DNA sequence: AAGATTTATGACAGCGCTACCATAAAACGC
DNA sequence: GCGTTTTATGGTAGCGCTGTCATAAATCTT
């Protein structure tokens, strides 16, 4: 009675042992061929490969992970998937991981550090090779896990702070500051700001602060701001601008936390017959394609989301061990002049 | 010398055995508490839970999967992440999986069945509980794996065909057909169509065919079409429309394969001073928020992407075993009249 | 009260793979 | 030509968990 357990694999899924037997080698040699590891004679490799093809062998990664105490999974924790920014980051990660043995496992935190912590712990159960998350701010428990774990860690988007291992991103504070300087230089003086409800989006807050300090340096300050109660969207931007202008018709420029909302702002202007740029400047953030395809391209800041994801994943693959010094990679940003401010 | 292997877990990560010892129960009992499975006395559960908290125990899912020949992973294979459609689907899946033990592992196929097959096989190595993919068309090898595997399968987006297990989506052929009928009824006669380069996007092709057959029924046919050589984008739509109109200034409506391109079309009209709807109708597909936030909301078809993802994942969770009959769930679509056609 | 059932727990083997150590043969050095 | 290194392969012992079967105690029948 060789096989006692019957809850197991379908009609005898072949195992490494089957492959080894058919190829006339030991299990460990077959294993080495599969993993492309260690010295193997060409003839042996060929025999094993043939056996694999013949049996339709699929390795069992759970067994492999258990035996080697490590997996080929990379945990990716993103705040949101509604915000186009994060699919872009994910795309970058995925691009870097193509052709490698690594696979991303994704979780969505909804910008909530507690959810992040919960998902992180559940991901750790897979002994991932690396963990990628957004931002440098995590719960103490999460941070402890990140610091003591046997895996690489990349914190994306933001570089204003102390990373656990690697940080890849840009300074959002500086982006906000440069936005302010840029607009002041172009003659704008009466600034409005349209927020949205995500209070835990640290990056948006950092940009806001940067903008304020640029204004302050120039002896200015925000004339008005409005916080739209719902999540960010084009409609949110459109409505927010309407409200802002109703209360403060004398604004000459309005800064939005992202391009989606800024486009909403432009749509409001189109609807209300306000001459964008001459009468009212509109400034966004992200540099989405759609904004640049408009008849008057959106003035905004290009954040390099794909590059951030790709760079982070590549960097993580460089070494399995965490190096002594932390790495901070600034992918920077570009101001897109556009035609709306 | 108890611990011979030193490549293993960091300074003694606690195992279930440690938890069991501390709680004064057997390993299997501790395991049952962790998995919330089988009858456990309240007092015992409490002791085990305390031990877990005290040790900071994190279960090892690789070991669990190996022992039980099954994992809590759900493989998700999407054609693309650039196309907003799929992050929306993914969001739906993720929503359904929150609060369950399942975690999505994602792969991107780039609309290529061969890449899909390759990723599928590498995912199968984790013995996933379910596999989610887009469309009903796969390579023979992929299909064989899907049919013989011990996991549930959901094929999303499309329902025009024979699924392996579950299909959730809508009839794209019908959507194209209804688009044609709707536009004909509104008086449009001279139709143009702007494609993009993705020849393997079966859904877009099905809509195209549906549109053509509606025209045919009415004794009409496409006056012109243009295939933009690059991937779909707003700019692609804008350029494609410009080219189309240059050759055929007499078109009275242009249908686009998606909203992104349709918006590009509108931007072209704005730029060229063409009265949208009166002079030229524009029709999209997807029903993206941004199109509806425009001063003249885009006429389009609302595809229920989030719902598709969510429904599929929920359906998959209903039973671990594949039922005898296949399930097809039609999430339908809505025509959004909008103001552009 | 004696059996039948349910509830709570445990012993043990083994899932399929790889780390570790050992060995044998081939290539190299001088 | 005799050590020494390199190349190629194998034996063995687990990795940490859960399926299976067994058992003991509590509860329910009639």
XYZ file of C-alpha atoms (C1' of nucleotides) in Angstrom:
742
model
C 0.000 0.000 0.000
C 2.270 2.746 -1.189
C -0.097 5.718 -1.279
C -2.156 5.971 1.865
C -3.461 9.487 1.561
C -6.076 9.925 -1.054
C -6.862 13.593 -0.650
C -3.721 14.115 -2.628
C -2.860 15.056 -6.134
C -5.083 13.990 -9.001
C -4.560 10.718 -10.824
C -0.923 10.564 -9.885
C 0.628 13.863 -10.703
C 4.255 13.064 -11.441
C 6.815 14.091 -8.840
C 10.502 14.724 -9.053
C 11.055 11.123 -8.043
C 9.152 9.962 -11.110
C 11.238 12.212 -13.309
C 14.439 10.965 -11.715
C 13.450 7.358 -12.140
C 12.573 7.801 -15.781
C 15.780 9.671 -16.475
C 17.842 7.190 -14.511
C 19.325 9.752 -12.149
C 18.881 10.629 -8.500
C 16.195 12.985 -7.289
C 18.677 15.616 -6.346
C 20.191 15.642 -9.807
C 16.770 16.087 -11.354
C 16.144 18.866 -8.871
C 19.353 20.580 -9.960
C 18.306 20.439 -13.576
C 14.944 21.974 -12.760
C 16.536 24.751 -10.765
C 19.413 25.274 -13.233
C 21.801 25.066 -10.327
C 25.083 23.300 -9.796
C 27.172 21.512 -12.399
C 25.271 19.087 -14.589
C 26.625 17.171 -17.572
C 24.883 18.148 -20.785
C 23.838 14.601 -21.496
C 22.287 14.218 -18.055
C 20.422 17.473 -18.348
C 19.030 16.417 -21.689
C 17.775 13.126 -20.284
C 16.113 14.819 -17.357
C 14.528 17.458 -19.550
C 13.141 14.766 -21.790
C 11.675 12.937 -18.830
C 10.083 16.160 -17.589
C 8.488 16.817 -20.942
C 7.322 13.253 -21.281
C 5.630 13.174 -17.899
C 4.349 16.726 -18.050
C 6.003 17.285 -14.706
C 5.143 20.471 -12.841
C 7.329 21.172 -9.821
C 5.624 21.625 -6.491
C 6.684 25.041 -5.234
C 5.205 24.470 -1.808
C 7.538 21.550 -1.251
C 10.420 23.549 -2.659
C 9.707 26.505 -0.422
C 9.388 24.318 2.601
C 12.651 22.551 1.941
C 14.596 25.667 1.135
C 12.895 28.028 3.568
C 12.230 30.631 0.958
C 9.918 31.231 -1.943
C 9.971 32.892 -5.309
C 7.056 35.082 -4.367
C 7.289 38.812 -4.058
C 4.655 40.444 -1.907
C 3.309 43.696 -3.271
C 1.171 45.860 -1.018
C -0.510 48.750 -2.778
C -2.800 51.380 -1.305
C -5.312 51.218 -4.118
C -6.041 49.956 -7.567
C -8.556 52.653 -8.447
C -5.843 55.213 -8.633
C -4.132 54.614 -11.981
C -0.827 55.310 -10.316
C -0.590 51.908 -8.683
C -1.443 49.735 -11.642
C 1.372 51.626 -13.346
C 3.741 50.760 -10.525
C 2.569 47.177 -10.633
C 3.205 47.109 -14.345
C 6.765 48.222 -13.727
C 7.253 45.522 -11.124
C 5.786 42.935 -13.404
C 8.032 43.989 -16.240
C 11.117 43.570 -14.095
C 9.937 40.165 -12.916
C 9.172 38.757 -16.345
C 11.829 36.216 -17.284
C 12.730 35.726 -13.641
C 11.326 33.003 -11.439
C 9.601 35.534 -9.208
C 5.897 36.113 -9.048
C 4.096 39.053 -7.492
C 1.387 38.446 -4.926
C -0.646 41.546 -4.494
C -2.613 43.031 -1.677
C -4.553 46.271 -1.443
C -4.400 48.276 1.743
C -6.908 51.037 1.039
C -4.396 53.532 2.415
C -4.908 52.003 5.855
C -1.738 51.086 7.804
C -3.645 48.551 9.873
C -4.884 46.717 6.816
C -1.368 46.915 5.493
C -0.104 45.243 8.636
C -2.701 42.504 8.473
C -1.981 41.703 4.841
C 1.747 41.859 5.426
C 1.558 39.236 8.131
C -0.558 36.963 5.990
C 1.928 37.351 3.146
C 4.850 36.574 5.409
C 3.393 33.109 5.817
C 4.664 32.408 2.301
C 8.222 33.350 3.166
C 8.432 35.797 0.291
C 11.762 36.699 -1.236
C 10.878 40.366 -1.019
C 8.169 42.741 0.096
C 7.221 45.877 -1.782
C 5.041 48.496 -0.188
C 4.090 52.104 -0.668
C 5.422 54.863 1.486
C 7.681 54.876 4.490
C 5.000 54.976 7.101
C 3.861 51.691 8.608
C 2.512 50.470 11.925
C 5.131 49.634 14.549
C 4.314 45.934 14.243
C 4.623 46.037 10.484
C 7.904 47.865 10.740
C 9.234 45.314 13.199
C 8.360 42.493 10.839
C 9.950 44.315 7.937
C 13.109 44.963 9.873
C 13.599 41.478 11.249
C 12.491 39.444 8.271
C 14.716 37.380 6.022
C 13.641 39.146 2.869
C 14.382 42.287 0.954
C 12.096 45.279 1.376
C 11.348 48.121 -1.018
C 9.302 51.127 -0.025
C 8.001 52.955 -3.049
C 6.830 56.401 -4.139
C 8.300 58.439 -1.361
C 11.875 59.096 -0.365
C 11.371 61.673 2.376
C 12.318 59.458 5.301
C 14.307 56.487 6.512
C 13.683 53.264 4.596
C 13.950 49.773 6.041
C 16.076 48.586 3.146
C 15.432 50.272 -0.214
C 13.338 53.320 -1.038
C 12.516 54.209 -4.623
C 10.541 57.289 -5.500
C 10.630 61.030 -5.416
C 10.323 63.829 -2.935
C 6.706 64.826 -2.914
C 7.467 67.741 -0.687
C 9.842 69.053 -3.289
C 7.339 68.422 -6.074
C 4.832 70.588 -4.245
C 7.448 73.214 -3.645
C 8.524 73.297 -7.289
C 4.909 73.526 -8.352
C 4.550 76.647 -6.238
C 7.753 78.209 -7.516
C 6.852 77.443 -11.103
C 3.406 78.969 -10.867
C 4.598 82.044 -8.999
C 7.227 82.601 -11.629
C 4.537 82.473 -14.275
C 2.720 85.289 -12.544
C 0.053 83.513 -10.572
C -0.654 84.979 -7.162
C -4.082 83.988 -5.921
C -3.841 80.241 -5.246
C -6.626 77.808 -4.587
C -6.241 74.154 -3.670
C -8.744 71.331 -4.134
C -8.167 68.327 -1.913
C -9.982 65.076 -1.716
C -10.889 62.964 1.241
C -8.006 60.531 1.562
C -6.413 61.927 4.652
C -3.898 59.126 4.873
C -2.387 59.788 1.486
C 0.875 61.077 2.897
C 2.227 61.876 -0.525
C -0.593 64.269 -1.363
C -0.135 65.925 2.012
C 3.572 66.317 1.438
C 2.949 68.006 -1.896
C 0.447 70.291 -0.234
C 2.977 71.292 2.379
C 5.647 71.857 -0.221
C 3.319 74.117 -2.143
C 2.471 76.105 0.964
C 6.079 76.651 1.849
C 6.848 77.909 -1.663
C 3.990 80.358 -1.321
C 5.174 81.426 2.077
C 8.676 82.086 0.793
C 7.155 84.414 -1.771
C 5.094 86.145 0.864
C 1.914 84.505 -0.361
C -0.503 81.989 1.030
C -3.411 79.884 -0.185
C -6.419 82.081 -0.776
C -8.816 79.193 -0.570
C -9.011 75.481 -0.378
C -11.794 73.000 -0.605
C -11.846 69.421 0.532
C -14.106 67.257 -1.555
C -15.733 64.706 0.738
C -15.491 61.720 -1.612
C -12.608 59.859 -3.133
C -10.576 61.451 -5.879
C -12.154 61.404 -9.323
C -12.647 63.630 -12.310
C -16.087 64.508 -11.079
C -14.643 65.367 -7.672
C -12.303 67.832 -9.340
C -15.037 69.353 -11.388
C -17.358 69.837 -8.441
C -14.593 71.001 -6.145
C -13.549 73.727 -8.545
C -17.133 74.905 -8.935
C -17.455 75.253 -5.189
C -14.083 76.910 -4.848
C -14.860 79.511 -7.504
C -18.326 80.202 -6.159
C -16.779 81.309 -2.890
C -13.646 82.862 -4.377
C -14.197 84.124 -7.928
C -10.917 86.011 -7.785
C -8.591 82.973 -7.741
C -6.118 82.994 -10.580
C -4.798 79.451 -10.250
C -5.969 76.221 -8.666
C -3.681 73.316 -7.853
C -5.101 69.799 -7.729
C -3.682 66.779 -5.990
C -3.703 64.771 -9.213
C -4.450 64.888 -12.919
C -7.837 63.226 -12.652
C -9.150 66.014 -10.493
C -7.347 68.652 -12.531
C -9.077 67.392 -15.664
C -12.340 67.715 -13.832
C -11.333 71.295 -13.146
C -10.756 71.908 -16.827
C -14.102 70.363 -17.643
C -15.724 72.778 -15.235
C -14.017 75.690 -16.944
C -15.129 74.459 -20.357
C -18.637 74.177 -19.090
C -18.644 77.551 -17.356
C -16.871 79.305 -20.188
C -13.797 80.192 -18.169
C -10.639 80.718 -20.216
C -8.163 78.237 -18.801
C -4.724 79.683 -18.210
C -5.622 83.299 -19.108
C -8.395 83.567 -16.587
C -7.597 80.602 -14.375
C -4.559 78.365 -14.240
C -5.024 74.670 -13.587
C -2.233 72.447 -12.337
C -2.276 68.716 -11.700
C 0.043 65.926 -10.690
C 1.088 62.660 -12.318
C 1.374 63.442 -15.987
C -1.223 60.997 -17.241
C -1.407 60.398 -20.968
C -4.978 61.519 -21.232
C -4.170 64.945 -19.860
C -1.481 65.353 -22.469
C -3.797 64.299 -25.291
C -6.244 67.114 -24.562
C -6.491 70.045 -26.964
C -4.729 72.069 -24.300
C -2.334 69.707 -22.580
C -2.560 69.749 -18.822
C 0.154 71.539 -16.874
C 1.337 69.009 -14.369
C 4.196 67.084 -12.881
C 5.277 63.809 -14.363
C 5.759 61.169 -11.713
C 7.621 58.154 -12.970
C 5.422 55.385 -11.711
C 6.378 52.642 -14.089
C 10.038 53.420 -13.537
C 9.591 53.325 -9.783
C 8.073 49.860 -9.877
C 10.580 48.542 -12.353
C 13.602 49.985 -10.579
C 12.471 48.691 -7.226
C 11.938 45.143 -8.443
C 15.250 45.144 -10.285
C 17.079 46.422 -7.258
C 15.496 43.774 -5.058
C 16.648 41.036 -7.376
C 20.260 42.107 -7.180
C 20.909 40.270 -3.966
C 18.935 38.023 -1.716
C 20.660 39.359 1.355
C 19.901 42.762 2.721
C 23.015 44.925 2.428
C 24.402 46.830 5.406
C 23.531 50.286 4.122
C 20.104 51.411 3.074
C 19.537 52.504 -0.507
C 17.535 55.512 -1.601
C 16.831 55.923 -5.283
C 15.402 59.206 -6.436
C 13.598 58.753 -9.718
C 12.835 62.459 -9.779
C 10.017 64.207 -11.577
C 9.534 66.520 -14.531
C 7.475 69.659 -14.684
C 5.262 69.521 -17.760
C 4.541 73.096 -18.775
C 1.435 72.205 -20.705
C -1.113 74.815 -21.683
C -3.299 75.136 -18.631
C -1.104 77.165 -16.286
C 22.546 18.738 17.937
C 18.919 19.243 17.127
C 19.115 21.767 14.292
C 21.463 20.642 11.580
C 20.397 22.902 8.763
C 21.380 26.477 9.213
C 20.091 28.007 6.022
C 16.769 27.929 7.751
C 14.565 30.429 9.408
C 16.020 33.392 11.240
C 16.885 33.198 14.909
C 14.381 30.490 15.586
C 11.129 31.482 14.091
C 8.515 29.752 16.202
C 6.728 26.792 14.647
C 3.434 25.177 15.415
C 5.296 22.757 17.663
C 6.507 25.671 19.773
C 2.983 26.998 20.050
C 1.647 23.578 20.978
C 4.311 23.077 23.614
C 3.656 26.461 25.192
C -0.093 25.912 25.180
C 0.253 22.378 26.472
C -1.617 20.763 23.615
C -0.679 18.609 20.659
C 0.470 20.078 17.378
C -2.636 18.981 15.586
C -4.865 20.743 18.085
C -2.895 23.941 17.670
C -3.210 23.485 13.927
C -6.969 23.172 14.254
C -7.153 26.390 16.200
C -5.143 28.215 13.571
C -7.325 26.883 10.789
C -10.597 27.330 12.723
C -11.459 23.777 11.864
C -12.906 20.909 13.854
C -14.320 21.040 17.364
C -12.132 22.809 19.903
C -13.002 23.576 23.514
C -13.132 27.292 24.192
C -10.572 27.076 26.944
C -8.142 25.216 24.692
C -8.587 27.680 21.900
C -7.895 30.532 24.255
C -4.674 28.938 25.503
C -3.452 28.315 21.981
C -4.336 31.824 20.861
C -2.426 33.239 23.781
C 0.599 31.135 22.926
C 0.425 32.303 19.320
C 0.322 35.928 20.353
C 3.103 35.472 22.869
C 5.454 33.843 20.374
C 4.435 35.983 17.450
C 3.824 32.807 15.546
C 3.302 33.088 11.791
C 2.107 29.904 10.120
C 4.169 28.526 7.286
C 1.852 28.287 4.318
C 4.353 26.339 2.253
C 4.288 23.542 4.786
C 0.530 23.768 5.013
C 0.106 23.601 1.263
C 2.450 20.694 0.986
C 0.702 18.719 3.669
C -2.782 19.427 2.413
C -2.015 19.421 -1.308
C -3.718 22.724 -1.885
C -3.086 26.376 -1.304
C -5.031 29.515 -0.517
C -3.665 31.233 -3.577
C -5.811 32.288 -6.465
C -4.002 32.733 -9.747
C -5.137 35.719 -11.747
C -3.979 36.026 -15.327
C -4.773 39.355 -16.938
C -3.997 40.499 -20.473
C -2.785 43.918 -19.428
C -2.538 46.413 -16.636
C -2.316 49.469 -18.864
C -5.901 49.084 -19.871
C -7.923 50.400 -16.923
C -10.398 47.617 -17.455
C -8.221 44.996 -15.816
C -7.236 46.859 -12.683
C -10.988 47.297 -12.241
C -11.534 43.563 -12.575
C -8.682 42.936 -10.196
C -10.236 45.329 -7.736
C -13.445 43.342 -7.878
C -11.571 40.110 -7.277
C -9.687 41.634 -4.417
C -12.856 42.923 -2.849
C -14.402 39.463 -2.892
C -11.253 37.951 -1.422
C -10.895 40.395 1.452
C -11.867 38.693 4.697
C -11.211 35.298 3.163
C -7.968 33.377 3.452
C -7.354 33.615 -0.269
C -4.736 35.754 -1.895
C -4.470 36.693 -5.549
C -1.252 36.036 -7.427
C -1.230 37.993 -10.599
C 0.337 37.537 -13.969
C 0.132 39.637 -17.102
C -0.128 37.925 -20.456
C 0.089 40.870 -22.839
C -2.837 39.401 -24.770
C -0.573 36.531 -25.820
C -1.960 32.985 -25.362
C 1.543 31.542 -25.280
C 2.588 33.812 -22.460
C -0.662 32.949 -20.756
C 0.215 29.273 -21.013
C 3.698 29.797 -19.646
C 2.494 31.806 -16.672
C -0.339 29.384 -16.028
C 2.065 26.487 -15.736
C 4.328 28.391 -13.388
C 1.316 29.294 -11.251
C 0.120 25.718 -11.153
C 3.294 24.897 -9.255
C 1.629 26.551 -6.244
C -1.409 24.313 -6.411
C -3.766 27.264 -6.465
C -7.320 26.918 -5.245
C -8.570 28.628 -8.373
C -7.413 30.180 -11.604
C -8.956 33.282 -13.100
C -8.213 34.288 -16.648
C -9.605 36.527 -19.336
C -11.518 35.209 -22.284
C -12.391 31.740 -23.409
C -9.580 31.293 -25.844
C -6.424 29.563 -24.633
C -3.729 27.365 -26.092
C -4.533 23.630 -26.260
C -1.951 22.935 -23.559
C -3.376 25.607 -21.304
C -6.851 24.311 -21.846
C -5.759 20.780 -21.008
C -4.236 21.961 -17.767
C -7.339 23.935 -16.925
C -9.591 21.002 -17.621
C -7.644 18.400 -15.697
C -6.555 20.463 -12.743
C -7.837 20.129 -9.210
C -8.895 23.724 -8.950
C -11.758 25.963 -9.948
C -11.488 28.030 -13.094
C -13.175 31.300 -14.003
C -12.941 32.810 -17.451
C -13.825 36.472 -17.391
C -15.122 39.228 -19.651
C -16.574 37.118 -22.393
C -19.446 34.650 -22.419
C -19.646 33.870 -26.125
C -18.303 30.332 -25.933
C -17.865 27.207 -23.873
C -16.171 27.774 -20.509
C -14.029 25.234 -18.677
C -15.900 25.785 -15.436
C -17.328 29.274 -14.889
C -17.614 32.192 -17.278
C -18.516 35.665 -16.044
C -18.923 38.568 -18.387
C -21.018 39.871 -21.185
C -21.560 39.214 -24.865
C -19.271 41.565 -26.695
C -20.791 40.580 -29.965
C -24.142 41.716 -28.672
C -22.671 44.925 -27.304
C -21.337 45.760 -30.751
C -24.649 44.853 -32.286
C -26.613 47.034 -29.868
C -24.222 49.886 -30.479
C -25.021 49.685 -34.180
C -28.769 49.465 -33.648
C -28.712 52.360 -31.199
C -26.778 54.631 -33.515
C -28.830 53.725 -36.563
C -31.984 54.476 -34.643
C -30.593 57.873 -33.801
C -30.186 58.620 -37.476
C -26.551 57.936 -38.099
C -25.782 56.326 -41.414
C -22.185 56.892 -42.419
C -20.133 54.868 -39.936
C -16.421 54.960 -39.320
C -14.464 52.693 -37.038
C -11.104 53.345 -35.406
C -9.227 50.243 -34.309
C -5.969 49.865 -32.528
C -3.212 47.368 -32.990
C -4.082 44.618 -30.540
C -5.177 41.957 -32.948
C -5.538 39.380 -30.226
C -8.097 41.347 -28.257
C -10.920 38.980 -29.076
C -13.441 41.125 -27.248
C -12.786 44.188 -29.372
C -13.047 42.024 -32.475
C -16.344 40.578 -31.314
C -17.763 44.051 -30.796
C -16.549 45.035 -34.219
C -18.297 42.068 -35.755
C -21.478 42.767 -33.848
C -21.453 46.334 -35.086
C -20.948 45.210 -38.661
C -23.830 42.790 -38.518
C -26.167 45.468 -37.163
C -25.163 47.693 -40.047
C -25.666 44.901 -42.498
C -29.150 44.206 -41.179
C -29.993 47.826 -41.860
C -28.537 47.625 -45.331
C -25.506 49.664 -44.306
C -21.823 48.990 -43.969
C -18.772 50.687 -42.560
C -17.802 53.614 -44.736
C -14.273 53.685 -43.397
C -12.022 52.247 -40.788
C -8.544 52.995 -39.634
C -6.222 50.817 -37.667
C -3.893 52.812 -35.483
C -0.543 51.037 -35.400
C 0.205 51.542 -31.703
C -1.512 50.398 -28.555
C -4.777 51.949 -27.498
C -4.535 55.379 -25.892
C -6.249 58.725 -25.941
C -3.677 60.007 -28.358
C -4.249 57.000 -30.589
C -7.932 57.878 -30.749
C -7.234 61.487 -31.493
C -4.805 60.725 -34.291
C -6.913 57.937 -35.692
C -9.936 60.175 -35.992
C -7.900 62.877 -37.708
C -6.713 60.361 -40.283
C -10.164 58.896 -40.738
C -11.759 62.292 -41.349
C -9.038 63.422 -43.677
C -9.887 60.554 -45.991
C -13.638 60.536 -45.344
C -14.926 63.963 -44.335
C -18.480 62.780 -44.865
C -18.632 60.349 -41.938
C -21.418 61.137 -39.526
C -20.423 58.826 -36.653
C -17.266 57.077 -35.525
C -17.233 54.123 -33.160
C -14.165 53.486 -31.043
C -13.099 50.252 -29.390
C -12.951 51.939 -25.992
C -13.545 55.161 -24.108
C -9.907 56.184 -24.009
C -9.748 56.345 -27.756
C -13.208 57.882 -27.995
C -12.099 60.685 -25.723
C -9.166 61.227 -28.006
C -11.712 61.507 -30.797
C -13.593 64.174 -28.909
C -10.382 66.039 -28.257
C -9.710 66.021 -31.973
C -13.145 67.471 -32.629
C -12.629 70.163 -30.012
C -9.350 71.035 -31.601
C -10.668 70.991 -35.169
C -13.867 72.827 -34.273
C -16.152 69.953 -35.207
C -19.521 69.962 -33.463
C -19.675 66.623 -31.702
C -22.999 64.831 -32.117
C -24.522 67.361 -34.551
C -21.740 67.091 -37.085
C -20.089 63.879 -35.918
C -21.229 61.280 -33.430
C -18.638 59.655 -31.188
C -19.253 56.365 -29.437
C -16.969 54.498 -27.037
C -16.963 51.428 -24.883
C -16.472 50.852 -21.145
C -18.223 53.750 -19.471
C -15.218 55.193 -17.669
C -15.856 57.856 -15.069
C -13.759 60.420 -16.818
C -15.860 60.229 -19.946
C -18.966 60.893 -17.882
C -17.416 63.859 -16.128
C -16.829 65.717 -19.377
C -18.950 68.729 -20.223
C -20.641 66.544 -22.822
C -20.717 63.061 -21.347
C -19.436 60.386 -23.667
C -21.966 58.128 -25.346
C -20.773 54.647 -24.603
C -21.514 51.236 -23.210
C -21.000 50.535 -19.556
C -19.141 47.276 -19.026
C -19.347 46.060 -15.472
C -15.736 45.287 -14.820
C -15.669 45.487 -11.066
C -18.794 43.363 -10.889
C -17.296 40.773 -13.192
C -14.224 40.374 -11.006
C -16.194 40.329 -7.803
C -18.822 37.905 -9.033
C -16.233 35.530 -10.406
C -14.237 35.393 -7.202
C -17.364 34.944 -5.103
C -18.604 32.165 -7.333
C -15.260 30.408 -7.135
C -15.347 30.468 -3.371
C -18.689 28.743 -3.198
C -17.236 25.286 -3.553
C -13.797 23.820 -3.814
C -14.958 21.112 -6.155
C -15.831 21.782 -9.730
C -19.533 21.103 -10.240
C -20.764 18.878 -13.026
C -22.375 21.612 -15.079
C -20.613 24.695 -16.295
C -21.837 28.093 -15.155
C -22.246 31.135 -17.330
C -23.029 34.431 -15.659
C -24.062 37.321 -17.838
C -23.369 40.587 -16.072
C -24.819 42.454 -19.025
C -24.099 46.010 -20.096
C -25.862 49.353 -20.212
C -26.028 51.782 -23.081
C -25.131 55.227 -21.816
C -26.818 57.724 -24.096
C -24.474 60.524 -23.214
C -24.202 63.635 -25.335
C -21.755 62.688 -28.024
C -23.877 60.488 -30.284
C -28.424 1.698 32.697
C -26.368 0.130 28.576
C -25.596 1.324 24.161
C -25.269 4.954 20.473
C -23.759 9.217 19.249
C -21.221 13.498 19.544
C -17.298 16.253 21.078
C -12.538 16.954 21.993
C -7.930 15.541 21.578
C -3.709 13.007 20.123
C -0.084 9.731 17.572
C 2.015 9.262 13.574
C 3.341 9.213 9.037
C 4.347 11.532 5.068
C 3.428 15.584 1.492
C 7.691 16.637 -2.469
C 11.398 18.880 -2.326
C 16.292 20.674 -1.168
C 20.475 21.563 2.306
C 24.147 19.225 3.715
C 27.690 16.152 3.423
C 30.080 12.571 0.973
C 32.086 10.412 -2.950
C 33.965 9.367 -7.402
C 35.854 10.674 -11.558
C 38.072 13.982 -14.448
C 41.196 17.869 -15.101
C 45.005 20.378 -13.576
C 49.628 21.802 -11.756
C 54.539 21.436 -11.922
C 53.189 10.960 -11.725
C 51.177 12.230 -7.475
C 48.746 15.595 -4.947
C 45.173 19.133 -5.627
C 41.396 21.241 -7.348
C 37.196 20.984 -10.139
C 33.173 18.662 -11.985
C 29.424 15.575 -11.597
C 26.487 12.824 -8.897
C 24.140 10.550 -4.887
C 22.390 9.318 0.193
C 20.037 10.974 3.835
C 17.478 13.676 6.727
C 14.508 16.694 7.437
C 11.541 21.479 6.307
C 6.519 22.471 9.195
C 2.439 21.186 8.593
C -2.101 18.329 8.056
C -4.770 13.748 6.642
C -6.012 9.702 8.654
C -7.199 6.849 12.150
C -7.689 6.022 17.025
C -9.212 7.100 21.577
C -11.322 9.105 25.591
C -14.772 11.722 27.619
C -19.253 13.887 27.529
C -23.968 13.778 25.984
C -27.950 11.741 24.305
C -31.284 7.720 23.565
C -35.024 4.787 24.909
